[in-house]
Amino acid sequence: MRQAWLMYRKELLGMARSYQLLWIPVVFLLLVVMQPVTSYYLPDILAASGSVPEELVADFPIPGPAEVMASVLGQYSTFGVFVLVIAGMKIVSGERYGGTAALVLVRPISSASFILAKWAGQMTLLILSFTVSYAAAWYYTVQSCTFLVFLESGRAAEAGCCYNIGGSSRGNILSYYNDRIVVCRLYRYCYLELAEASHTGYKWRIRRIHAFYFAAINP
Amino acid sequence: MDLNLNWGLIAPVIVLQLLLVITALISLVRAESVRGSKWIWALIIIFGTIAGSIVYFLIGRKEA
């Protein structure tokens, strides 16, 4: 057991020296962190690609936090496994081919502890990469969601709808629209929508409500 | 397109990407020999960013 422990420490040192202990967690992080970011900007990306009809962008289904996390797990089972397997496929054969395995195994070290140390090293790498990157994916998914809090008062919808406009242009819009009933109905609609969106906590809903509101008051 | 990006979301990705590219370049400079010529790998890492660095670490490095 002491042999295996020593070999395991040597394995970790080797992984640190070959930068594996750094680059594999970083690749995992980039891989999973891109998933929430991509779903956050997906309507923008679709709109920027040009050839997509506008209705499709506007009606694009917004992935919920659970869906984003599920697709992150999907990334592990494809690309994550690929990277780990390719990076670790030569840990034994490479040492045999390079001749270092012979140097180690002529000493009284059992091949079982040799293999056990290699396996434990790979497991350490996997657990480290998975833990760090899944925590980052969770943080990013939470960050992509926002919680509007100013909904308790009756003027909440007004606050929500004018969130992006700023003070001055808001006055212009209201004076331009003399038809108070239309404006009130819009406020009412946006208020209900915003309340629901902030309850489910997804920023995309809120951005789309803004877009709807602006489209309604700027025909 | 508005450039009012959410930098809190984007900046860590850029930092990680730079970290990966710089690690790959340091590893390339310090390696005694690599598969193929070093300057081609340097171009791949710099212009391929994430994918280029991954490809370098996976197949460019000579183990042992």
PDB file of C-alpha atoms in Angstrom:
ATOM      1  CA  MET A   1       0.000   0.000   0.000  1.00  0.00           C
ATOM      2  CA  ARG A   2       2.900   2.287   0.848  1.00  0.00           C
ATOM      3  CA  GLN A   3       4.376   1.495  -2.560  1.00  0.00           C
ATOM      4  CA  ALA A   4       1.146   2.360  -4.302  1.00  0.00           C
ATOM      5  CA  TRP A   5       0.915   5.601  -2.334  1.00  0.00           C
ATOM      6  CA  LEU A   6       4.460   6.575  -3.327  1.00  0.00           C
ATOM      7  CA  MET A   7       3.797   5.673  -6.953  1.00  0.00           C
ATOM      8  CA  TYR A   8       0.563   7.674  -6.800  1.00  0.00           C
ATOM      9  CA  ARG A   9       2.431  10.757  -5.593  1.00  0.00           C
ATOM     10  CA  LYS A  10       4.961  10.276  -8.376  1.00  0.00           C
ATOM     11  CA  GLU A  11       2.039  10.004 -10.790  1.00  0.00           C
ATOM     12  CA  LEU A  12       0.602  13.328  -9.600  1.00  0.00           C
ATOM     13  CA  LEU A  13       4.036  14.950  -9.884  1.00  0.00           C
ATOM     14  CA  GLY A  14       4.314  13.658 -13.436  1.00  0.00           C
ATOM     15  CA  MET A  15       0.885  15.039 -14.282  1.00  0.00           C
ATOM     16  CA  ALA A  16       1.822  18.414 -12.828  1.00  0.00           C
ATOM     17  CA  ARG A  17       5.077  18.489 -14.791  1.00  0.00           C
ATOM     18  CA  SER A  18       3.366  17.580 -18.061  1.00  0.00           C
ATOM     19  CA  TYR A  19       0.820  20.373 -17.340  1.00  0.00           C
ATOM     20  CA  GLN A  20      -2.013  17.807 -17.391  1.00  0.00           C
ATOM     21  CA  LEU A  21      -3.131  18.819 -13.926  1.00  0.00           C
ATOM     22  CA  LEU A  22      -3.591  22.334 -15.260  1.00  0.00           C
ATOM     23  CA  TRP A  23      -4.839  22.033 -18.801  1.00  0.00           C
ATOM     24  CA  ILE A  24      -7.427  19.281 -18.404  1.00  0.00           C
ATOM     25  CA  PRO A  25      -9.372  21.115 -15.635  1.00  0.00           C
ATOM     26  CA  VAL A  26      -9.100  24.343 -17.661  1.00  0.00           C
ATOM     27  CA  VAL A  27     -10.453  22.638 -20.782  1.00  0.00           C
ATOM     28  CA  PHE A  28     -13.298  21.157 -18.727  1.00  0.00           C
ATOM     29  CA  LEU A  29     -14.046  24.574 -17.277  1.00  0.00           C
ATOM     30  CA  LEU A  30     -14.141  26.222 -20.702  1.00  0.00           C
ATOM     31  CA  LEU A  31     -16.239  23.392 -22.071  1.00  0.00           C
ATOM     32  CA  VAL A  32     -18.995  23.566 -19.476  1.00  0.00           C
ATOM     33  CA  VAL A  33     -18.892  27.298 -18.852  1.00  0.00           C
ATOM     34  CA  MET A  34     -19.536  27.946 -22.533  1.00  0.00           C
ATOM     35  CA  GLN A  35     -22.838  26.072 -22.264  1.00  0.00           C
ATOM     36  CA  PRO A  36     -24.723  28.575 -20.055  1.00  0.00           C
ATOM     37  CA  VAL A  37     -23.038  31.470 -21.864  1.00  0.00           C
ATOM     38  CA  THR A  38     -24.094  30.113 -25.242  1.00  0.00           C
ATOM     39  CA  SER A  39     -27.678  29.621 -24.136  1.00  0.00           C
ATOM     40  CA  TYR A  40     -27.618  33.094 -22.595  1.00  0.00           C
ATOM     41  CA  TYR A  41     -26.565  34.697 -25.887  1.00  0.00           C
ATOM     42  CA  LEU A  42     -28.280  32.237 -28.230  1.00  0.00           C
ATOM     43  CA  PRO A  43     -30.968  34.679 -29.454  1.00  0.00           C
ATOM     44  CA  ASP A  44     -28.214  37.252 -30.105  1.00  0.00           C
ATOM     45  CA  ILE A  45     -26.135  34.671 -31.934  1.00  0.00           C
ATOM     46  CA  LEU A  46     -29.148  33.626 -34.025  1.00  0.00           C
ATOM     47  CA  ALA A  47     -29.981  37.238 -34.803  1.00  0.00           C
ATOM     48  CA  ALA A  48     -26.370  37.989 -35.768  1.00  0.00           C
ATOM     49  CA  SER A  49     -26.192  35.032 -38.137  1.00  0.00           C
ATOM     50  CA  GLY A  50     -28.626  36.965 -40.316  1.00  0.00           C
ATOM     51  CA  SER A  51     -30.431  34.356 -42.348  1.00  0.00           C
ATOM     52  CA  VAL A  52     -32.716  33.361 -39.475  1.00  0.00           C
ATOM     53  CA  PRO A  53     -36.278  34.738 -39.634  1.00  0.00           C
ATOM     54  CA  GLU A  54     -37.114  37.215 -36.893  1.00  0.00           C
ATOM     55  CA  GLU A  55     -40.101  35.294 -35.551  1.00  0.00           C
ATOM     56  CA  LEU A  56     -37.845  32.345 -34.855  1.00  0.00           C
ATOM     57  CA  VAL A  57     -35.506  34.505 -32.769  1.00  0.00           C
ATOM     58  CA  ALA A  58     -38.385  36.114 -30.897  1.00  0.00           C
ATOM     59  CA  ASP A  59     -40.142  32.820 -30.205  1.00  0.00           C
ATOM     60  CA  PHE A  60     -37.005  30.909 -29.429  1.00  0.00           C
ATOM     61  CA  PRO A  61     -37.661  28.626 -26.471  1.00  0.00           C
ATOM     62  CA  ILE A  62     -35.629  29.755 -23.486  1.00  0.00           C
ATOM     63  CA  PRO A  63     -33.791  26.912 -21.789  1.00  0.00           C
ATOM     64  CA  GLY A  64     -34.451  26.796 -18.068  1.00  0.00           C
ATOM     65  CA  PRO A  65     -31.621  26.402 -15.534  1.00  0.00           C
ATOM     66  CA  ALA A  66     -32.286  22.658 -15.260  1.00  0.00           C
ATOM     67  CA  GLU A  67     -32.029  22.209 -19.019  1.00  0.00           C
ATOM     68  CA  VAL A  68     -28.738  24.095 -19.116  1.00  0.00           C
ATOM     69  CA  MET A  69     -27.289  21.925 -16.374  1.00  0.00           C
ATOM     70  CA  ALA A  70     -28.512  18.801 -18.172  1.00  0.00           C
ATOM     71  CA  SER A  71     -26.799  19.875 -21.386  1.00  0.00           C
ATOM     72  CA  VAL A  72     -23.625  20.523 -19.370  1.00  0.00           C
ATOM     73  CA  LEU A  73     -23.748  16.897 -18.231  1.00  0.00           C
ATOM     74  CA  GLY A  74     -24.201  15.938 -21.885  1.00  0.00           C
ATOM     75  CA  GLN A  75     -20.963  17.764 -22.711  1.00  0.00           C
ATOM     76  CA  TYR A  76     -19.084  15.580 -20.211  1.00  0.00           C
ATOM     77  CA  SER A  77     -20.296  12.367 -21.758  1.00  0.00           C
ATOM     78  CA  THR A  78     -19.072  13.361 -25.207  1.00  0.00           C
ATOM     79  CA  PHE A  79     -16.176  15.797 -25.210  1.00  0.00           C
ATOM     80  CA  GLY A  80     -15.082  15.361 -21.594  1.00  0.00           C
ATOM     81  CA  VAL A  81     -14.691  11.610 -21.886  1.00  0.00           C
ATOM     82  CA  PHE A  82     -12.893  12.069 -25.215  1.00  0.00           C
ATOM     83  CA  VAL A  83     -10.293  14.420 -23.724  1.00  0.00           C
ATOM     84  CA  LEU A  84      -9.682  12.221 -20.672  1.00  0.00           C
ATOM     85  CA  VAL A  85      -9.365   9.046 -22.711  1.00  0.00           C
ATOM     86  CA  ILE A  86      -7.026  10.536 -25.300  1.00  0.00           C
ATOM     87  CA  ALA A  87      -4.885  12.201 -22.632  1.00  0.00           C
ATOM     88  CA  GLY A  88      -4.692   9.067 -20.480  1.00  0.00           C
ATOM     89  CA  MET A  89      -4.525   6.336 -23.086  1.00  0.00           C
ATOM     90  CA  LYS A  90      -0.737   6.059 -23.053  1.00  0.00           C
ATOM     91  CA  ILE A  91       0.017   6.181 -19.345  1.00  0.00           C
ATOM     92  CA  VAL A  92       1.017   2.517 -19.208  1.00  0.00           C
ATOM     93  CA  SER A  93       2.013   1.761 -22.784  1.00  0.00           C
ATOM     94  CA  GLY A  94       3.976   5.006 -22.972  1.00  0.00           C
ATOM     95  CA  GLU A  95       6.077   4.039 -19.965  1.00  0.00           C
ATOM     96  CA  ARG A  96       6.675   0.563 -21.381  1.00  0.00           C
ATOM     97  CA  TYR A  97       7.580   1.962 -24.762  1.00  0.00           C
ATOM     98  CA  GLY A  98       9.800   4.693 -23.303  1.00  0.00           C
ATOM     99  CA  GLY A  99      11.570   2.199 -21.066  1.00  0.00           C
ATOM    100  CA  THR A 100      10.744   3.879 -17.736  1.00  0.00           C
ATOM    101  CA  ALA A 101       8.384   1.048 -16.716  1.00  0.00           C
ATOM    102  CA  ALA A 102      11.276  -1.413 -16.826  1.00  0.00           C
ATOM    103  CA  LEU A 103      13.359   0.809 -14.534  1.00  0.00           C
ATOM    104  CA  VAL A 104      10.549   0.891 -11.998  1.00  0.00           C
ATOM    105  CA  LEU A 105       9.432  -2.727 -12.219  1.00  0.00           C
ATOM    106  CA  VAL A 106      12.878  -4.324 -11.765  1.00  0.00           C
ATOM    107  CA  ARG A 107      12.679  -3.014  -8.195  1.00  0.00           C
ATOM    108  CA  PRO A 108      10.454  -4.876  -5.738  1.00  0.00           C
ATOM    109  CA  ILE A 109       7.350  -3.018  -6.815  1.00  0.00           C
ATOM    110  CA  SER A 110       4.351  -5.112  -7.725  1.00  0.00           C
ATOM    111  CA  SER A 111       2.709  -4.426 -11.033  1.00  0.00           C
ATOM    112  CA  ALA A 112      -0.574  -4.221  -9.093  1.00  0.00           C
ATOM    113  CA  SER A 113       0.576  -1.135  -7.199  1.00  0.00           C
ATOM    114  CA  PHE A 114       2.010   0.272 -10.434  1.00  0.00           C
ATOM    115  CA  ILE A 115      -1.384  -0.008 -12.149  1.00  0.00           C
ATOM    116  CA  LEU A 116      -3.300   1.020  -9.014  1.00  0.00           C
ATOM    117  CA  ALA A 117      -1.265   4.223  -8.761  1.00  0.00           C
ATOM    118  CA  LYS A 118      -1.910   5.046 -12.410  1.00  0.00           C
ATOM    119  CA  TRP A 119      -5.622   4.417 -12.011  1.00  0.00           C
ATOM    120  CA  ALA A 120      -5.810   6.502  -8.829  1.00  0.00           C
ATOM    121  CA  GLY A 121      -3.954   9.316 -10.581  1.00  0.00           C
ATOM    122  CA  GLN A 122      -6.442   9.345 -13.438  1.00  0.00           C
ATOM    123  CA  MET A 123      -9.347   9.230 -10.982  1.00  0.00           C
ATOM    124  CA  THR A 124      -7.896  12.217  -9.130  1.00  0.00           C
ATOM    125  CA  LEU A 125      -7.654  14.121 -12.373  1.00  0.00           C
ATOM    126  CA  LEU A 126     -11.227  13.191 -13.295  1.00  0.00           C
ATOM    127  CA  ILE A 127     -12.710  14.093  -9.913  1.00  0.00           C
ATOM    128  CA  LEU A 128     -10.804  17.367  -9.785  1.00  0.00           C
ATOM    129  CA  SER A 129     -11.855  18.376 -13.299  1.00  0.00           C
ATOM    130  CA  PHE A 130     -15.459  17.336 -12.779  1.00  0.00           C
ATOM    131  CA  THR A 131     -15.896  19.014  -9.394  1.00  0.00           C
ATOM    132  CA  VAL A 132     -14.316  22.308 -10.375  1.00  0.00           C
ATOM    133  CA  SER A 133     -16.063  22.552 -13.733  1.00  0.00           C
ATOM    134  CA  TYR A 134     -19.492  21.463 -12.513  1.00  0.00           C
ATOM    135  CA  ALA A 135     -19.322  24.018  -9.709  1.00  0.00           C
ATOM    136  CA  ALA A 136     -18.427  26.652 -12.309  1.00  0.00           C
ATOM    137  CA  ALA A 137     -21.317  25.544 -14.526  1.00  0.00           C
ATOM    138  CA  TRP A 138     -23.696  25.877 -11.601  1.00  0.00           C
ATOM    139  CA  TYR A 139     -22.391  29.352 -10.803  1.00  0.00           C
ATOM    140  CA  TYR A 140     -22.704  30.419 -14.415  1.00  0.00           C
ATOM    141  CA  THR A 141     -26.217  29.071 -14.737  1.00  0.00           C
ATOM    142  CA  VAL A 142     -27.242  30.978 -11.632  1.00  0.00           C
ATOM    143  CA  GLN A 143     -25.584  34.116 -12.973  1.00  0.00           C
ATOM    144  CA  SER A 144     -27.511  33.842 -16.237  1.00  0.00           C
ATOM    145  CA  CYS A 145     -30.713  34.056 -14.244  1.00  0.00           C
ATOM    146  CA  THR A 146     -31.768  37.256 -12.663  1.00  0.00           C
ATOM    147  CA  PHE A 147     -34.305  38.081 -10.030  1.00  0.00           C
ATOM    148  CA  LEU A 148     -36.108  41.365 -10.361  1.00  0.00           C
ATOM    149  CA  VAL A 149     -37.119  42.431  -6.912  1.00  0.00           C
ATOM    150  CA  PHE A 150     -39.052  45.634  -7.446  1.00  0.00           C
ATOM    151  CA  LEU A 151     -42.372  43.958  -8.084  1.00  0.00           C
ATOM    152  CA  GLU A 152     -44.168  44.432  -4.813  1.00  0.00           C
ATOM    153  CA  SER A 153     -45.622  47.861  -5.453  1.00  0.00           C
ATOM    154  CA  GLY A 154     -48.354  48.811  -7.907  1.00  0.00           C
ATOM    155  CA  ARG A 155     -45.822  50.772  -9.961  1.00  0.00           C
ATOM    156  CA  ALA A 156     -43.676  47.717 -10.366  1.00  0.00           C
ATOM    157  CA  ALA A 157     -44.584  47.194 -14.002  1.00  0.00           C
ATOM    158  CA  GLU A 158     -43.705  50.779 -14.757  1.00  0.00           C
ATOM    159  CA  ALA A 159     -40.358  50.320 -13.080  1.00  0.00           C
ATOM    160  CA  GLY A 160     -39.803  47.074 -14.940  1.00  0.00           C
ATOM    161  CA  CYS A 161     -40.783  48.377 -18.344  1.00  0.00           C
ATOM    162  CA  CYS A 162     -38.752  51.539 -17.998  1.00  0.00           C
ATOM    163  CA  TYR A 163     -35.810  49.610 -16.660  1.00  0.00           C
ATOM    164  CA  ASN A 164     -33.933  49.979 -19.948  1.00  0.00           C
ATOM    165  CA  ILE A 165     -35.254  53.272 -21.246  1.00  0.00           C
ATOM    166  CA  GLY A 166     -33.904  55.696 -18.682  1.00  0.00           C
ATOM    167  CA  GLY A 167     -35.731  58.699 -17.292  1.00  0.00           C
ATOM    168  CA  SER A 168     -35.811  61.165 -20.178  1.00  0.00           C
ATOM    169  CA  SER A 169     -37.030  58.984 -23.014  1.00  0.00           C
ATOM    170  CA  ARG A 170     -39.656  57.508 -20.757  1.00  0.00           C
ATOM    171  CA  GLY A 171     -41.349  60.889 -20.527  1.00  0.00           C
ATOM    172  CA  ASN A 172     -41.310  61.165 -24.297  1.00  0.00           C
ATOM    173  CA  ILE A 173     -42.969  57.829 -24.759  1.00  0.00           C
ATOM    174  CA  LEU A 174     -45.729  58.679 -22.310  1.00  0.00           C
ATOM    175  CA  SER A 175     -46.449  62.061 -23.913  1.00  0.00           C
ATOM    176  CA  TYR A 176     -46.367  60.501 -27.354  1.00  0.00           C
ATOM    177  CA  TYR A 177     -48.923  57.985 -26.271  1.00  0.00           C
ATOM    178  CA  ASN A 178     -51.878  60.010 -25.158  1.00  0.00           C
ATOM    179  CA  ASP A 179     -54.060  56.997 -25.207  1.00  0.00           C
ATOM    180  CA  ARG A 180     -53.765  56.147 -21.548  1.00  0.00           C
ATOM    181  CA  ILE A 181     -55.869  53.028 -21.845  1.00  0.00           C
ATOM    182  CA  VAL A 182     -53.480  51.414 -24.299  1.00  0.00           C
ATOM    183  CA  VAL A 183     -50.525  52.269 -22.102  1.00  0.00           C
ATOM    184  CA  CYS A 184     -52.283  50.973 -19.015  1.00  0.00           C
ATOM    185  CA  ARG A 185     -53.126  47.731 -20.765  1.00  0.00           C
ATOM    186  CA  LEU A 186     -49.514  47.355 -21.820  1.00  0.00           C
ATOM    187  CA  TYR A 187     -48.374  48.023 -18.289  1.00  0.00           C
ATOM    188  CA  ARG A 188     -50.812  45.485 -16.978  1.00  0.00           C
ATOM    189  CA  TYR A 189     -49.599  42.873 -19.461  1.00  0.00           C
ATOM    190  CA  CYS A 190     -45.951  43.573 -18.790  1.00  0.00           C
ATOM    191  CA  TYR A 191     -46.548  43.552 -15.057  1.00  0.00           C
ATOM    192  CA  LEU A 192     -48.048  40.048 -15.150  1.00  0.00           C
ATOM    193  CA  GLU A 193     -45.340  38.797 -17.463  1.00  0.00           C
ATOM    194  CA  LEU A 194     -42.547  40.342 -15.439  1.00  0.00           C
ATOM    195  CA  ALA A 195     -43.959  38.926 -12.229  1.00  0.00           C
ATOM    196  CA  GLU A 196     -43.933  35.463 -13.725  1.00  0.00           C
ATOM    197  CA  ALA A 197     -40.522  35.914 -15.306  1.00  0.00           C
ATOM    198  CA  SER A 198     -38.926  37.082 -12.092  1.00  0.00           C
ATOM    199  CA  HIS A 199     -40.588  34.232 -10.278  1.00  0.00           C
ATOM    200  CA  THR A 200     -39.061  31.649 -12.602  1.00  0.00           C
ATOM    201  CA  GLY A 201     -35.982  33.842 -12.570  1.00  0.00           C
ATOM    202  CA  TYR A 202     -34.859  33.822 -16.138  1.00  0.00           C
ATOM    203  CA  LYS A 203     -33.280  36.865 -17.699  1.00  0.00           C
ATOM    204  CA  TRP A 204     -34.384  35.973 -21.206  1.00  0.00           C
ATOM    205  CA  ARG A 205     -38.048  36.239 -20.342  1.00  0.00           C
ATOM    206  CA  ILE A 206     -37.462  39.696 -18.994  1.00  0.00           C
ATOM    207  CA  ARG A 207     -35.481  40.819 -22.036  1.00  0.00           C
ATOM    208  CA  ARG A 208     -38.212  39.535 -24.332  1.00  0.00           C
ATOM    209  CA  ILE A 209     -40.886  41.364 -22.375  1.00  0.00           C
ATOM    210  CA  HIS A 210     -38.876  44.546 -22.827  1.00  0.00           C
ATOM    211  CA  ALA A 211     -38.625  43.831 -26.540  1.00  0.00           C
ATOM    212  CA  PHE A 212     -42.377  43.241 -26.722  1.00  0.00           C
ATOM    213  CA  TYR A 213     -43.086  46.464 -24.873  1.00  0.00           C
ATOM    214  CA  PHE A 214     -40.831  48.539 -27.120  1.00  0.00           C
ATOM    215  CA  ALA A 215     -42.327  46.984 -30.219  1.00  0.00           C
ATOM    216  CA  ALA A 216     -45.788  47.850 -28.919  1.00  0.00           C
ATOM    217  CA  ILE A 217     -45.049  51.476 -28.146  1.00  0.00           C
ATOM    218  CA  ASN A 218     -42.884  52.084 -31.244  1.00  0.00           C
ATOM    219  CA  PRO A 219     -45.026  50.918 -34.152  1.00  0.00           C
TER     220      PRO A 219
ATOM    221  CA  MET B   1     -25.876  44.493 -32.072  1.00  0.00           C
ATOM    222  CA  ASP B   2     -25.223  46.066 -28.709  1.00  0.00           C
ATOM    223  CA  LEU B   3     -21.804  45.669 -27.177  1.00  0.00           C
ATOM    224  CA  ASN B   4     -23.333  45.981 -23.755  1.00  0.00           C
ATOM    225  CA  LEU B   5     -22.056  42.539 -22.882  1.00  0.00           C
ATOM    226  CA  ASN B   6     -22.301  40.990 -19.483  1.00  0.00           C
ATOM    227  CA  TRP B   7     -18.595  41.155 -18.667  1.00  0.00           C
ATOM    228  CA  GLY B   8     -19.074  39.238 -15.447  1.00  0.00           C
ATOM    229  CA  LEU B   9     -19.981  36.257 -17.620  1.00  0.00           C
ATOM    230  CA  ILE B  10     -17.531  36.810 -20.468  1.00  0.00           C
ATOM    231  CA  ALA B  11     -14.339  37.893 -18.707  1.00  0.00           C
ATOM    232  CA  PRO B  12     -13.625  34.608 -16.856  1.00  0.00           C
ATOM    233  CA  VAL B  13     -13.962  32.717 -20.155  1.00  0.00           C
ATOM    234  CA  ILE B  14     -11.391  35.005 -21.785  1.00  0.00           C
ATOM    235  CA  VAL B  15      -9.040  34.633 -18.804  1.00  0.00           C
ATOM    236  CA  LEU B  16      -9.342  30.824 -18.924  1.00  0.00           C
ATOM    237  CA  GLN B  17      -8.715  30.801 -22.652  1.00  0.00           C
ATOM    238  CA  LEU B  18      -5.600  32.959 -22.259  1.00  0.00           C
ATOM    239  CA  LEU B  19      -4.435  30.697 -19.433  1.00  0.00           C
ATOM    240  CA  LEU B  20      -4.788  27.660 -21.684  1.00  0.00           C
ATOM    241  CA  VAL B  21      -2.953  29.285 -24.615  1.00  0.00           C
ATOM    242  CA  ILE B  22      -0.120  30.578 -22.405  1.00  0.00           C
ATOM    243  CA  THR B  23       0.291  27.177 -20.722  1.00  0.00           C
ATOM    244  CA  ALA B  24       0.465  25.515 -24.121  1.00  0.00           C
ATOM    245  CA  LEU B  25       3.061  28.019 -25.334  1.00  0.00           C
ATOM    246  CA  ILE B  26       5.217  27.630 -22.188  1.00  0.00           C
ATOM    247  CA  SER B  27       5.012  23.859 -22.530  1.00  0.00           C
ATOM    248  CA  LEU B  28       5.974  24.154 -26.204  1.00  0.00           C
ATOM    249  CA  VAL B  29       8.973  26.391 -25.512  1.00  0.00           C
ATOM    250  CA  ARG B  30      10.240  24.187 -22.689  1.00  0.00           C
ATOM    251  CA  ALA B  31       9.754  20.888 -24.550  1.00  0.00           C
ATOM    252  CA  GLU B  32      12.934  19.311 -25.860  1.00  0.00           C
ATOM    253  CA  SER B  33      11.231  18.039 -28.962  1.00  0.00           C
ATOM    254  CA  VAL B  34       7.679  17.834 -30.229  1.00  0.00           C
ATOM    255  CA  ARG B  35       5.933  15.969 -32.998  1.00  0.00           C
ATOM    256  CA  GLY B  36       6.495  18.156 -36.043  1.00  0.00           C
ATOM    257  CA  SER B  37       8.193  21.528 -35.952  1.00  0.00           C
ATOM    258  CA  LYS B  38       7.823  23.900 -33.034  1.00  0.00           C
ATOM    259  CA  TRP B  39       6.911  27.015 -34.987  1.00  0.00           C
ATOM    260  CA  ILE B  40       3.966  25.300 -36.696  1.00  0.00           C
ATOM    261  CA  TRP B  41       2.670  24.244 -33.278  1.00  0.00           C
ATOM    262  CA  ALA B  42       3.101  27.848 -32.105  1.00  0.00           C
ATOM    263  CA  LEU B  43       0.930  29.040 -34.999  1.00  0.00           C
ATOM    264  CA  ILE B  44      -1.681  26.351 -34.276  1.00  0.00           C
ATOM    265  CA  ILE B  45      -1.822  27.275 -30.583  1.00  0.00           C
ATOM    266  CA  ILE B  46      -2.027  31.023 -31.190  1.00  0.00           C
ATOM    267  CA  PHE B  47      -4.562  30.976 -34.019  1.00  0.00           C
ATOM    268  CA  GLY B  48      -6.486  27.878 -32.936  1.00  0.00           C
ATOM    269  CA  THR B  49      -6.834  29.162 -29.331  1.00  0.00           C
ATOM    270  CA  ILE B  50      -8.866  26.553 -27.401  1.00  0.00           C
ATOM    271  CA  ALA B  51      -8.959  23.804 -30.026  1.00  0.00           C
ATOM    272  CA  GLY B  52      -5.340  24.448 -31.062  1.00  0.00           C
ATOM    273  CA  SER B  53      -4.081  24.171 -27.493  1.00  0.00           C
ATOM    274  CA  ILE B  54      -6.059  20.981 -26.878  1.00  0.00           C
ATOM    275  CA  VAL B  55      -4.713  19.423 -30.079  1.00  0.00           C
ATOM    276  CA  TYR B  56      -1.170  20.408 -29.088  1.00  0.00           C
ATOM    277  CA  PHE B  57      -1.489  18.858 -25.623  1.00  0.00           C
ATOM    278  CA  LEU B  58      -3.113  15.715 -26.987  1.00  0.00           C
ATOM    279  CA  ILE B  59      -0.922  14.905 -29.965  1.00  0.00           C
ATOM    280  CA  GLY B  60       1.900  17.449 -30.112  1.00  0.00           C
ATOM    281  CA  ARG B  61       3.671  16.554 -26.891  1.00  0.00           C
ATOM    282  CA  LYS B  62       6.037  13.628 -26.750  1.00  0.00           C
ATOM    283  CA  GLU B  63       5.524  11.652 -23.557  1.00  0.00           C
ATOM    284  CA  ALA B  64       8.507  10.393 -21.538  1.00  0.00           C
TER     285      ALA B  64
END
